[in-house]
């Protein structure tokens, strides 16, 4: 900056000559008009309106003029700067509007495009069917009870009146985990107090041992429903799987009779298959119930109409009119005694059945392998029950 003009000499200040101011103004306006984007405009602003721009420098020289000339120069420089700032603001608004418009087009979202959805998993129909059965009994006041899958032989057989030399023991195709006498320590949950010294450990072949555990854990009256996984040394094929599911039921109370068993079965079958579906009992033998029965239900599809009626065959019951469900009976007094329950005072009933089988006839599943392979094309049609 030039030194203040104290002598009032008519000093010529180059930057403030009208032509220089005019040129700076024109240069600035031309550069502003030529700025093609916001970045370029930013550079133009620094060059033509920044602290070191010709007009800013000229402004600073005003003080070097004789007082009389200052007003005129100040006016000219001020006007030029005002014009440049205004042009900058206008161009900025234009470029911003252009940018916004471009962004709107470039980043447009087509809300009509189909969304990419993460497919919802579905619970396995075995699980939902088991829970549905549990619900039927919970609604009647039963408690859900569970036991270990690795089970002491004593629970799986002995306490259920299946002694070591009992034929039923060898009929169960059992997976053995620890031989008798080897100790039950290795099997989690199986080494309970009552497993008896020398009891081997097996993968439970049925859910009936949960009856024993429930009776040992509780004082009668006992009403439990016991869902669970069971194991037998079967090859996997269309009608067998070495790992399958059962639901067991046990009621022990004063004065229970076969009529209570029958009424309970009718209620369960009604709740699962329709109110008017009845059951029937056929004599059978199980070591842990006496008397024992096989329970059937009326075919819920043909309701017996297919029997002797070749014109209307029924696939669900093979035109038998009845569907076999499982085993049942009155709890053998020897089982009550083994669990410390007085058979003179208490009686009980029990039943147990396979869930895979029920799923097969309830939903026309023809091959058990579909249930274990984990293919979502099998589970999806059952929906996403929670
Ligand atoms: N536990 C038997 C089995 O797996 C089924 C069974 C039969 C359970 C009769 C019972 C019953 O509770 O009373 O073959």
mmCIF file of C-alpha atoms and ligand atoms in Angstrom:
data_model
loop_
_atom_site.group_PDB
_atom_site.id
_atom_site.type_symbol
_atom_site.label_atom_id
_atom_site.label_comp_id
_atom_site.label_asym_id
_atom_site.label_seq_id
_atom_site.Cartn_x
_atom_site.Cartn_y
_atom_site.Cartn_z
ATOM 1 C CA UNK A 1 0.000 0.000 0.000
ATOM 2 C CA UNK A 2 1.249 3.512 -0.750
ATOM 3 C CA UNK A 3 2.016 5.887 2.117
ATOM 4 C CA UNK A 4 -0.814 8.209 3.236
ATOM 5 C CA UNK A 5 -0.920 11.285 1.101
ATOM 6 C CA UNK A 6 -0.374 14.009 3.647
ATOM 7 C CA UNK A 7 0.838 16.658 1.264
ATOM 8 C CA UNK A 8 -2.390 16.740 -0.747
ATOM 9 C CA UNK A 9 -0.415 16.221 -3.913
ATOM 10 C CA UNK A 10 -2.516 14.998 -6.794
ATOM 11 C CA UNK A 11 -0.780 11.639 -6.765
ATOM 12 C CA UNK A 12 -1.553 9.236 -9.557
ATOM 13 C CA UNK A 13 -2.456 5.831 -8.063
ATOM 14 C CA UNK A 14 -2.301 3.282 -10.856
ATOM 15 C CA UNK A 15 -4.765 0.789 -9.397
ATOM 16 C CA UNK A 16 -7.438 3.408 -8.932
ATOM 17 C CA UNK A 17 -7.460 4.778 -12.423
ATOM 18 C CA UNK A 18 -11.008 4.467 -13.804
ATOM 19 C CA UNK A 19 -9.767 2.225 -16.633
ATOM 20 C CA UNK A 20 -8.031 -0.078 -14.172
ATOM 21 C CA UNK A 21 -11.098 -0.374 -11.950
ATOM 22 C CA UNK A 22 -13.268 -0.870 -14.991
ATOM 23 C CA UNK A 23 -10.961 -3.583 -16.331
ATOM 24 C CA UNK A 24 -10.866 -5.349 -12.971
ATOM 25 C CA UNK A 25 -14.660 -5.233 -12.846
ATOM 26 C CA UNK A 26 -15.012 -6.574 -16.391
ATOM 27 C CA UNK A 27 -12.423 -9.288 -15.808
ATOM 28 C CA UNK A 28 -14.289 -10.309 -12.687
ATOM 29 C CA UNK A 29 -17.709 -10.382 -14.339
ATOM 30 C CA UNK A 30 -16.325 -12.309 -17.306
ATOM 31 C CA UNK A 31 -14.669 -14.882 -15.036
ATOM 32 C CA UNK A 32 -17.868 -15.233 -13.004
ATOM 33 C CA UNK A 33 -19.953 -15.783 -16.102
ATOM 34 C CA UNK A 34 -17.398 -18.326 -17.326
ATOM 35 C CA UNK A 35 -17.297 -20.356 -14.088
ATOM 36 C CA UNK A 36 -18.777 -23.695 -15.132
ATOM 37 C CA UNK A 37 -19.178 -25.237 -11.703
ATOM 38 C CA UNK A 38 -19.075 -24.453 -8.013
ATOM 39 C CA UNK A 39 -15.407 -25.319 -7.728
ATOM 40 C CA UNK A 40 -14.488 -22.969 -10.555
ATOM 41 C CA UNK A 41 -16.641 -20.259 -9.011
ATOM 42 C CA UNK A 42 -14.797 -20.699 -5.746
ATOM 43 C CA UNK A 43 -11.495 -20.052 -7.539
ATOM 44 C CA UNK A 44 -12.993 -17.016 -9.302
ATOM 45 C CA UNK A 45 -14.163 -15.630 -5.968
ATOM 46 C CA UNK A 46 -10.653 -15.860 -4.514
ATOM 47 C CA UNK A 47 -9.104 -14.304 -7.622
ATOM 48 C CA UNK A 48 -11.605 -11.461 -8.139
ATOM 49 C CA UNK A 49 -13.177 -10.759 -4.760
ATOM 50 C CA UNK A 50 -10.628 -12.168 -2.323
ATOM 51 C CA UNK A 51 -8.222 -10.164 -0.178
ATOM 52 C CA UNK A 52 -5.594 -10.136 -2.893
ATOM 53 C CA UNK A 53 -7.912 -9.420 -5.833
ATOM 54 C CA UNK A 54 -7.297 -6.272 -7.964
ATOM 55 C CA UNK A 55 -10.461 -4.596 -6.621
ATOM 56 C CA UNK A 56 -9.525 -5.316 -2.989
ATOM 57 C CA UNK A 57 -6.063 -4.000 -3.573
ATOM 58 C CA UNK A 58 -7.507 -0.895 -5.292
ATOM 59 C CA UNK A 59 -9.805 -0.387 -2.324
ATOM 60 C CA UNK A 60 -6.840 -0.360 -0.034
ATOM 61 C CA UNK A 61 -5.138 2.288 -2.135
ATOM 62 C CA UNK A 62 -7.947 4.822 -1.669
ATOM 63 C CA UNK A 63 -6.282 6.182 1.435
ATOM 64 C CA UNK A 64 -3.286 7.134 -0.685
ATOM 65 C CA UNK A 65 -5.346 9.610 -2.743
ATOM 66 C CA UNK A 66 -5.742 13.264 -1.918
ATOM 67 C CA UNK A 67 -8.937 13.690 0.154
ATOM 68 C CA UNK A 68 -10.858 15.241 -2.719
ATOM 69 C CA UNK A 69 -10.222 12.358 -5.014
ATOM 70 C CA UNK A 70 -11.082 9.728 -2.407
ATOM 71 C CA UNK A 71 -14.851 10.011 -2.616
ATOM 72 C CA UNK A 72 -14.904 9.533 -6.343
ATOM 73 C CA UNK A 73 -12.474 6.626 -6.268
ATOM 74 C CA UNK A 74 -14.289 5.098 -3.300
ATOM 75 C CA UNK A 75 -17.571 5.285 -5.176
ATOM 76 C CA UNK A 76 -16.185 3.685 -8.303
ATOM 77 C CA UNK A 77 -14.387 0.903 -6.478
ATOM 78 C CA UNK A 78 -17.343 0.336 -4.159
ATOM 79 C CA UNK A 79 -19.770 0.103 -7.067
ATOM 80 C CA UNK A 80 -17.479 -2.285 -8.942
ATOM 81 C CA UNK A 81 -17.063 -4.506 -5.879
ATOM 82 C CA UNK A 82 -20.800 -4.458 -5.217
ATOM 83 C CA UNK A 83 -21.477 -5.489 -8.775
ATOM 84 C CA UNK A 84 -18.915 -8.277 -8.620
ATOM 85 C CA UNK A 85 -20.345 -9.587 -5.325
ATOM 86 C CA UNK A 86 -23.833 -9.539 -6.694
ATOM 87 C CA UNK A 87 -22.741 -11.371 -9.828
ATOM 88 C CA UNK A 88 -20.999 -13.922 -7.621
ATOM 89 C CA UNK A 89 -24.156 -14.455 -5.564
ATOM 90 C CA UNK A 90 -26.311 -14.817 -8.678
ATOM 91 C CA UNK A 91 -23.899 -17.275 -10.320
ATOM 92 C CA UNK A 92 -23.620 -19.211 -7.063
ATOM 93 C CA UNK A 93 -27.389 -19.565 -6.865
ATOM 94 C CA UNK A 94 -27.499 -20.694 -10.513
ATOM 95 C CA UNK A 95 -24.750 -23.260 -10.093
ATOM 96 C CA UNK A 96 -26.261 -24.587 -6.871
ATOM 97 C CA UNK A 97 -29.629 -24.968 -8.517
ATOM 98 C CA UNK A 98 -27.984 -26.780 -11.436
ATOM 99 C CA UNK A 99 -26.157 -29.082 -9.036
ATOM 100 C CA UNK A 100 -29.327 -29.839 -7.056
ATOM 101 C CA UNK A 101 -31.187 -30.644 -10.210
ATOM 102 C CA UNK A 102 -28.421 -32.928 -11.404
ATOM 103 C CA UNK A 103 -28.217 -34.708 -8.028
ATOM 104 C CA UNK A 104 -31.963 -35.244 -8.055
ATOM 105 C CA UNK A 105 -31.709 -36.930 -11.423
ATOM 106 C CA UNK A 106 -28.501 -38.833 -10.776
ATOM 107 C CA UNK A 107 -29.458 -40.033 -7.333
ATOM 108 C CA UNK A 108 -33.102 -40.614 -8.018
ATOM 109 C CA UNK A 109 -34.586 -43.639 -6.227
ATOM 110 C CA UNK A 110 -37.194 -45.640 -8.078
ATOM 111 C CA UNK A 111 -39.527 -46.539 -5.263
ATOM 112 C CA UNK A 112 -41.503 -48.760 -7.609
ATOM 113 C CA UNK A 113 -38.603 -51.208 -8.040
ATOM 114 C CA UNK A 114 -39.115 -54.507 -6.215
ATOM 115 C CA UNK A 115 -37.228 -54.553 -2.921
ATOM 116 C CA UNK A 116 -34.531 -57.120 -2.219
ATOM 117 C CA UNK A 117 -35.908 -58.988 0.783
ATOM 118 C CA UNK A 118 -34.029 -61.185 3.189
ATOM 119 C CA UNK A 119 -36.158 -64.331 3.146
ATOM 120 C CA UNK A 120 -37.772 -65.025 6.508
ATOM 121 C CA UNK A 121 -36.885 -68.382 7.911
ATOM 122 C CA UNK A 122 -39.642 -70.758 8.894
ATOM 123 C CA UNK A 123 -39.746 -72.882 12.003
ATOM 124 C CA UNK A 124 -39.673 -76.584 11.361
ATOM 125 C CA UNK A 125 -43.170 -78.078 11.216
ATOM 126 C CA UNK A 126 -42.109 -80.738 13.733
ATOM 127 C CA UNK A 127 -41.413 -77.957 16.227
ATOM 128 C CA UNK A 128 -44.665 -76.131 15.580
ATOM 129 C CA UNK A 129 -46.695 -79.353 15.724
ATOM 130 C CA UNK A 130 -45.051 -80.343 19.011
ATOM 131 C CA UNK A 131 -45.739 -76.936 20.478
ATOM 132 C CA UNK A 132 -49.325 -77.106 19.333
ATOM 133 C CA UNK A 133 -49.714 -80.413 21.171
ATOM 134 C CA UNK A 134 -48.044 -78.955 24.272
ATOM 135 C CA UNK A 135 -50.491 -76.038 24.134
ATOM 136 C CA UNK A 136 -53.460 -78.413 24.170
ATOM 137 C CA UNK A 137 -52.205 -79.913 27.421
ATOM 138 C CA UNK A 138 -50.973 -76.706 28.995
ATOM 139 C CA UNK A 139 -54.512 -75.398 28.504
ATOM 140 C CA UNK A 140 -55.705 -78.397 30.565
ATOM 141 C CA UNK A 141 -53.295 -77.526 33.382
ATOM 142 C CA UNK A 142 -50.419 -79.816 32.417
ATOM 143 C CA UNK A 143 -46.818 -78.774 32.894
ATOM 144 C CA UNK A 144 -44.166 -79.194 30.167
ATOM 145 C CA UNK A 145 -41.342 -81.440 31.424
ATOM 146 C CA UNK A 146 -38.121 -82.368 29.685
ATOM 147 C CA UNK A 147 -35.313 -84.830 30.299
ATOM 148 C CA UNK A 148 -31.843 -85.508 28.893
ATOM 149 C CA UNK A 149 -31.301 -87.193 25.546
ATOM 150 C CA UNK A 150 -28.305 -89.102 26.912
ATOM 151 C CA UNK A 151 -30.139 -91.110 29.536
ATOM 152 C CA UNK A 152 -29.217 -93.630 32.188
ATOM 153 C CA UNK A 153 -30.352 -97.119 31.271
ATOM 154 C CA UNK A 154 -32.090 -97.246 34.621
ATOM 155 C CA UNK A 155 -34.449 -94.426 33.588
ATOM 156 C CA UNK A 156 -34.847 -95.603 30.007
ATOM 157 C CA UNK A 157 -35.567 -99.234 30.934
ATOM 158 C CA UNK A 158 -35.330 -100.522 34.524
ATOM 159 C CA UNK A 159 -37.561 -97.962 36.239
ATOM 160 C CA UNK A 160 -40.113 -98.488 33.458
ATOM 161 C CA UNK A 161 -40.332 -102.156 34.400
ATOM 162 C CA UNK A 162 -38.109 -103.230 31.518
ATOM 163 C CA UNK A 163 -35.594 -105.433 33.378
ATOM 164 C CA UNK A 164 -32.242 -106.254 31.734
ATOM 165 C CA UNK A 165 -33.503 -109.652 30.591
ATOM 166 C CA UNK A 166 -36.877 -108.277 29.420
ATOM 167 C CA UNK A 167 -37.481 -108.948 25.719
ATOM 168 C CA UNK A 168 -38.642 -105.352 25.221
ATOM 169 C CA UNK A 169 -35.144 -104.216 26.139
ATOM 170 C CA UNK A 170 -33.613 -105.896 23.109
ATOM 171 C CA UNK A 171 -36.510 -104.888 20.881
ATOM 172 C CA UNK A 172 -35.539 -101.248 21.337
ATOM 173 C CA UNK A 173 -32.705 -100.724 18.882
ATOM 174 C CA UNK A 174 -30.589 -98.810 21.307
ATOM 175 C CA UNK A 175 -27.553 -96.580 20.835
ATOM 176 C CA UNK A 176 -25.278 -97.283 23.802
ATOM 177 C CA UNK A 177 -22.985 -94.490 25.017
ATOM 178 C CA UNK A 178 -21.482 -96.197 28.072
ATOM 179 C CA UNK A 179 -21.621 -99.901 28.812
ATOM 180 C CA UNK A 180 -23.175 -100.926 32.143
ATOM 181 C CA UNK A 181 -20.626 -100.513 34.921
ATOM 182 C CA UNK A 182 -18.558 -98.001 32.966
ATOM 183 C CA UNK A 183 -20.152 -95.184 34.923
ATOM 184 C CA UNK A 184 -22.452 -92.458 33.718
ATOM 185 C CA UNK A 185 -20.084 -89.542 34.338
ATOM 186 C CA UNK A 186 -19.534 -88.779 30.685
ATOM 187 C CA UNK A 187 -23.163 -88.286 29.818
ATOM 188 C CA UNK A 188 -24.342 -84.839 30.719
ATOM 189 C CA UNK A 189 -27.486 -84.847 32.824
ATOM 190 C CA UNK A 190 -27.681 -88.620 32.992
ATOM 191 C CA UNK A 191 -25.571 -89.125 36.078
ATOM 192 C CA UNK A 192 -28.333 -88.228 38.502
ATOM 193 C CA UNK A 193 -28.767 -89.758 41.933
ATOM 194 C CA UNK A 194 -31.284 -92.370 40.886
ATOM 195 C CA UNK A 195 -29.437 -93.833 37.923
ATOM 196 C CA UNK A 196 -28.213 -96.649 40.113
ATOM 197 C CA UNK A 197 -24.659 -97.953 40.344
ATOM 198 C CA UNK A 198 -23.509 -99.684 37.221
ATOM 199 C CA UNK A 199 -26.257 -98.255 35.046
ATOM 200 C CA UNK A 200 -25.124 -97.767 31.466
ATOM 201 C CA UNK A 201 -25.933 -94.691 29.435
ATOM 202 C CA UNK A 202 -27.962 -94.770 26.224
ATOM 203 C CA UNK A 203 -29.457 -92.288 23.822
ATOM 204 C CA UNK A 204 -33.031 -92.494 25.076
ATOM 205 C CA UNK A 205 -35.160 -94.724 22.896
ATOM 206 C CA UNK A 206 -38.407 -93.056 23.975
ATOM 207 C CA UNK A 207 -39.650 -90.137 26.080
ATOM 208 C CA UNK A 208 -41.061 -92.455 28.765
ATOM 209 C CA UNK A 209 -38.012 -91.959 31.067
ATOM 210 C CA UNK A 210 -39.248 -88.377 31.550
ATOM 211 C CA UNK A 211 -42.238 -89.960 33.340
ATOM 212 C CA UNK A 212 -39.812 -91.382 35.902
ATOM 213 C CA UNK A 213 -37.890 -88.129 36.280
ATOM 214 C CA UNK A 214 -41.135 -86.177 36.678
ATOM 215 C CA UNK A 215 -42.413 -88.526 39.391
ATOM 216 C CA UNK A 216 -39.105 -88.429 41.272
ATOM 217 C CA UNK A 217 -39.045 -84.608 41.091
ATOM 218 C CA UNK A 218 -42.626 -83.944 42.190
ATOM 219 C CA UNK A 219 -45.242 -84.984 44.689
ATOM 220 C CA UNK A 220 -48.508 -86.213 43.156
ATOM 221 C CA UNK A 221 -50.753 -85.006 41.695
ATOM 222 C CA UNK A 222 -48.501 -84.912 38.637
ATOM 223 C CA UNK A 223 -49.707 -83.802 35.210
ATOM 224 C CA UNK A 224 -46.877 -83.479 32.694
ATOM 225 C CA UNK A 225 -46.490 -83.352 28.920
ATOM 226 C CA UNK A 226 -43.011 -84.329 27.767
ATOM 227 C CA UNK A 227 -41.904 -83.491 24.219
ATOM 228 C CA UNK A 228 -38.488 -84.597 23.066
ATOM 229 C CA UNK A 229 -36.051 -86.153 20.674
ATOM 230 C CA UNK A 230 -35.481 -89.900 20.792
ATOM 231 C CA UNK A 231 -33.048 -92.246 19.057
ATOM 232 C CA UNK A 232 -33.075 -95.731 17.593
ATOM 233 C CA UNK A 233 -30.572 -97.553 15.408
ATOM 234 C CA UNK A 234 -32.743 -97.393 12.290
ATOM 235 C CA UNK A 235 -31.509 -96.555 8.813
ATOM 236 C CA UNK A 236 -32.922 -93.354 7.371
ATOM 237 C CA UNK A 237 -35.521 -94.182 4.744
ATOM 238 C CA UNK A 238 -38.986 -93.049 3.702
ATOM 239 C CA UNK A 239 -40.598 -94.316 6.913
ATOM 240 C CA UNK A 240 -37.731 -94.461 9.448
ATOM 241 C CA UNK A 241 -35.280 -92.018 10.906
ATOM 242 C CA UNK A 242 -32.757 -92.798 13.644
ATOM 243 C CA UNK A 243 -33.561 -89.474 15.332
ATOM 244 C CA UNK A 244 -37.211 -88.680 15.803
ATOM 245 C CA UNK A 245 -39.613 -87.000 18.209
ATOM 246 C CA UNK A 246 -42.205 -88.155 20.674
ATOM 247 C CA UNK A 247 -44.635 -86.504 23.003
ATOM 248 C CA UNK A 248 -45.287 -88.342 26.242
ATOM 249 C CA UNK A 249 -48.080 -87.700 28.640
ATOM 250 C CA UNK A 250 -48.317 -88.657 32.293
ATOM 251 C CA UNK A 251 -51.056 -88.024 34.826
ATOM 252 C CA UNK A 252 -50.808 -89.415 38.369
ATOM 253 C CA UNK A 253 -53.500 -88.535 40.848
ATOM 254 C CA UNK A 254 -56.007 -90.105 43.190
ATOM 255 C CA UNK A 255 -58.791 -92.005 41.459
ATOM 256 C CA UNK A 256 -57.674 -91.764 37.843
ATOM 257 C CA UNK A 257 -59.152 -94.451 35.587
ATOM 258 C CA UNK A 258 -59.042 -95.593 31.985
ATOM 259 C CA UNK A 259 -62.054 -93.324 31.402
ATOM 260 C CA UNK A 260 -59.883 -90.279 32.220
ATOM 261 C CA UNK A 261 -57.297 -91.543 29.758
ATOM 262 C CA UNK A 262 -59.942 -91.980 27.087
ATOM 263 C CA UNK A 263 -61.459 -88.553 27.693
ATOM 264 C CA UNK A 264 -58.022 -86.931 27.551
ATOM 265 C CA UNK A 265 -57.205 -88.679 24.273
ATOM 266 C CA UNK A 266 -60.540 -87.624 22.780
ATOM 267 C CA UNK A 267 -59.906 -84.048 23.806
ATOM 268 C CA UNK A 268 -56.405 -83.990 22.321
ATOM 269 C CA UNK A 269 -57.490 -85.528 19.048
ATOM 270 C CA UNK A 270 -60.478 -83.184 18.893
ATOM 271 C CA UNK A 271 -58.239 -80.163 19.446
ATOM 272 C CA UNK A 272 -55.770 -81.251 16.769
ATOM 273 C CA UNK A 273 -58.047 -82.787 14.127
ATOM 274 C CA UNK A 274 -61.622 -81.616 14.697
ATOM 275 C CA UNK A 275 -64.099 -81.741 17.561
ATOM 276 C CA UNK A 276 -65.926 -84.888 16.497
ATOM 277 C CA UNK A 277 -62.884 -87.095 15.891
ATOM 278 C CA UNK A 278 -63.076 -90.032 18.310
ATOM 279 C CA UNK A 279 -60.477 -92.490 19.490
ATOM 280 C CA UNK A 280 -60.494 -96.216 20.120
ATOM 281 C CA UNK A 281 -58.285 -98.371 22.264
ATOM 282 C CA UNK A 282 -57.004 -101.792 21.251
ATOM 283 C CA UNK A 283 -55.419 -104.085 23.824
ATOM 284 C CA UNK A 284 -51.650 -104.173 23.642
ATOM 285 C CA UNK A 285 -48.701 -104.731 25.919
ATOM 286 C CA UNK A 286 -46.195 -102.253 27.346
ATOM 287 C CA UNK A 287 -44.148 -103.116 30.431
ATOM 288 C CA UNK A 288 -44.774 -99.704 32.032
ATOM 289 C CA UNK A 289 -48.558 -99.672 31.681
ATOM 290 C CA UNK A 290 -51.121 -102.207 32.854
ATOM 291 C CA UNK A 291 -53.514 -102.526 31.183
ATOM 292 C CA UNK A 292 -51.982 -101.188 27.981
ATOM 293 C CA UNK A 293 -53.553 -100.211 24.710
ATOM 294 C CA UNK A 294 -52.781 -99.016 21.242
ATOM 295 C CA UNK A 295 -54.773 -95.899 20.482
ATOM 296 C CA UNK A 296 -56.312 -95.103 17.117
ATOM 297 C CA UNK A 297 -58.303 -92.105 15.964
ATOM 298 C CA UNK A 298 -61.038 -91.945 13.369
ATOM 299 C CA UNK A 299 -59.520 -90.864 10.049
ATOM 300 C CA UNK A 300 -60.108 -87.135 9.975
ATOM 301 C CA UNK A 301 -60.166 -87.104 6.156
ATOM 302 C CA UNK A 302 -62.702 -89.808 5.227
ATOM 303 C CA UNK A 303 -64.172 -90.303 8.727
ATOM 304 C CA UNK A 304 -64.477 -93.984 7.950
ATOM 305 C CA UNK A 305 -66.433 -93.523 4.720
ATOM 306 C CA UNK A 306 -63.683 -95.176 2.666
ATOM 307 C CA UNK A 307 -64.032 -98.498 4.504
ATOM 308 C CA UNK A 308 -65.480 -101.071 2.118
ATOM 309 C CA UNK A 309 -66.058 -98.320 -0.423
ATOM 310 C CA UNK A 310 -63.615 -98.809 -3.318
ATOM 311 C CA UNK A 311 -65.102 -95.812 -5.131
ATOM 312 C CA UNK A 312 -63.827 -93.482 -2.442
ATOM 313 C CA UNK A 313 -60.387 -94.684 -1.390
ATOM 314 C CA UNK A 314 -58.622 -92.677 1.342
ATOM 315 C CA UNK A 315 -54.875 -92.154 1.133
ATOM 316 C CA UNK A 316 -54.577 -90.872 4.682
ATOM 317 C CA UNK A 317 -55.836 -94.037 6.420
ATOM 318 C CA UNK A 318 -55.325 -96.464 3.485
ATOM 319 C CA UNK A 319 -59.116 -96.890 3.590
ATOM 320 C CA UNK A 320 -58.892 -98.397 7.066
ATOM 321 C CA UNK A 321 -61.059 -95.719 8.642
ATOM 322 C CA UNK A 322 -58.702 -95.502 11.600
ATOM 323 C CA UNK A 323 -55.266 -93.987 12.073
ATOM 324 C CA UNK A 324 -52.881 -95.480 14.616
ATOM 325 C CA UNK A 325 -51.506 -92.835 16.975
ATOM 326 C CA UNK A 326 -49.435 -94.441 19.726
ATOM 327 C CA UNK A 327 -49.384 -96.424 22.936
ATOM 328 C CA UNK A 328 -51.105 -95.771 26.221
ATOM 329 C CA UNK A 329 -52.371 -97.351 29.399
ATOM 330 C CA UNK A 330 -52.657 -97.135 33.143
ATOM 331 C CA UNK A 331 -49.270 -96.613 34.792
ATOM 332 C CA UNK A 332 -47.993 -99.963 36.027
ATOM 333 C CA UNK A 333 -48.005 -99.969 39.872
ATOM 334 C CA UNK A 334 -44.408 -101.237 39.716
ATOM 335 C CA UNK A 335 -43.429 -97.963 38.015
ATOM 336 C CA UNK A 336 -45.178 -95.945 40.709
ATOM 337 C CA UNK A 337 -43.406 -97.957 43.384
ATOM 338 C CA UNK A 338 -40.009 -97.467 41.695
ATOM 339 C CA UNK A 339 -40.647 -93.728 41.917
ATOM 340 C CA UNK A 340 -41.709 -93.792 45.560
ATOM 341 C CA UNK A 341 -45.403 -93.217 44.787
ATOM 342 C CA UNK A 342 -47.907 -95.303 46.770
ATOM 343 C CA UNK A 343 -49.914 -97.366 44.211
ATOM 344 C CA UNK A 344 -52.603 -98.002 46.795
ATOM 345 C CA UNK A 345 -53.390 -94.321 46.954
ATOM 346 C CA UNK A 346 -52.512 -93.094 43.461
ATOM 347 C CA UNK A 347 -53.171 -94.293 39.962
ATOM 348 C CA UNK A 348 -52.119 -92.792 36.672
ATOM 349 C CA UNK A 349 -52.361 -92.965 32.943
ATOM 350 C CA UNK A 350 -49.752 -92.375 30.274
ATOM 351 C CA UNK A 351 -49.453 -92.234 26.554
ATOM 352 C CA UNK A 352 -46.765 -91.590 24.024
ATOM 353 C CA UNK A 353 -46.681 -91.118 20.293
ATOM 354 C CA UNK A 354 -44.395 -90.162 17.439
ATOM 355 C CA UNK A 355 -44.515 -86.680 15.975
ATOM 356 C CA UNK A 356 -42.975 -87.536 12.601
ATOM 357 C CA UNK A 357 -45.752 -90.049 11.992
ATOM 358 C CA UNK A 358 -48.396 -87.523 12.980
ATOM 359 C CA UNK A 359 -46.835 -84.899 10.700
ATOM 360 C CA UNK A 360 -46.869 -87.433 7.859
ATOM 361 C CA UNK A 361 -50.550 -88.222 8.000
ATOM 362 C CA UNK A 362 -51.639 -84.758 9.129
ATOM 363 C CA UNK A 363 -49.906 -83.035 6.198
ATOM 364 C CA UNK A 364 -49.558 -85.806 3.616
ATOM 365 C CA UNK A 365 -45.779 -85.916 3.907
ATOM 366 C CA UNK A 366 -44.829 -89.057 2.065
ATOM 367 C CA UNK A 367 -41.129 -89.299 2.798
ATOM 368 C CA UNK A 368 -39.619 -88.884 6.256
ATOM 369 C CA UNK A 369 -36.300 -87.840 4.724
ATOM 370 C CA UNK A 370 -37.903 -84.530 3.742
ATOM 371 C CA UNK A 371 -38.251 -83.750 7.443
ATOM 372 C CA UNK A 372 -34.565 -84.153 8.218
ATOM 373 C CA UNK A 373 -32.877 -82.739 5.138
ATOM 374 C CA UNK A 374 -33.419 -79.103 6.036
ATOM 375 C CA UNK A 375 -34.545 -77.995 2.566
ATOM 376 C CA UNK A 376 -36.579 -74.783 2.885
ATOM 377 C CA UNK A 377 -38.774 -75.920 -0.007
ATOM 378 C CA UNK A 378 -40.171 -78.449 2.452
ATOM 379 C CA UNK A 379 -40.605 -76.154 5.450
ATOM 380 C CA UNK A 380 -41.805 -73.027 3.589
ATOM 381 C CA UNK A 381 -45.317 -74.277 2.688
ATOM 382 C CA UNK A 382 -45.984 -74.745 6.408
ATOM 383 C CA UNK A 383 -45.741 -70.968 6.783
ATOM 384 C CA UNK A 384 -43.926 -68.928 9.380
ATOM 385 C CA UNK A 385 -45.723 -69.826 12.571
ATOM 386 C CA UNK A 386 -44.126 -68.273 15.627
HETATM 387 N N1 LIG B 1 -42.661 -95.455 25.030
HETATM 388 C C1 LIG B 1 -43.398 -96.198 24.047
HETATM 389 C C2 LIG B 1 -42.589 -96.324 22.772
HETATM 390 O O1 LIG B 1 -41.795 -95.494 22.482
HETATM 391 C C3 LIG B 1 -44.716 -95.510 23.738
HETATM 392 C C4 LIG B 1 -45.647 -95.534 24.891
HETATM 393 C C5 LIG B 1 -46.529 -96.610 25.051
HETATM 394 C C6 LIG B 1 -45.640 -94.535 25.809
HETATM 395 C C7 LIG B 1 -47.398 -96.645 26.095
HETATM 396 C C8 LIG B 1 -46.536 -94.564 26.892
HETATM 397 C C9 LIG B 1 -47.401 -95.644 27.015
HETATM 398 O O2 LIG B 1 -46.571 -93.601 27.792
HETATM 399 O O3 LIG B 1 -48.256 -95.672 28.035
HETATM 400 O O4 LIG B 1 -42.766 -97.251 22.065
#
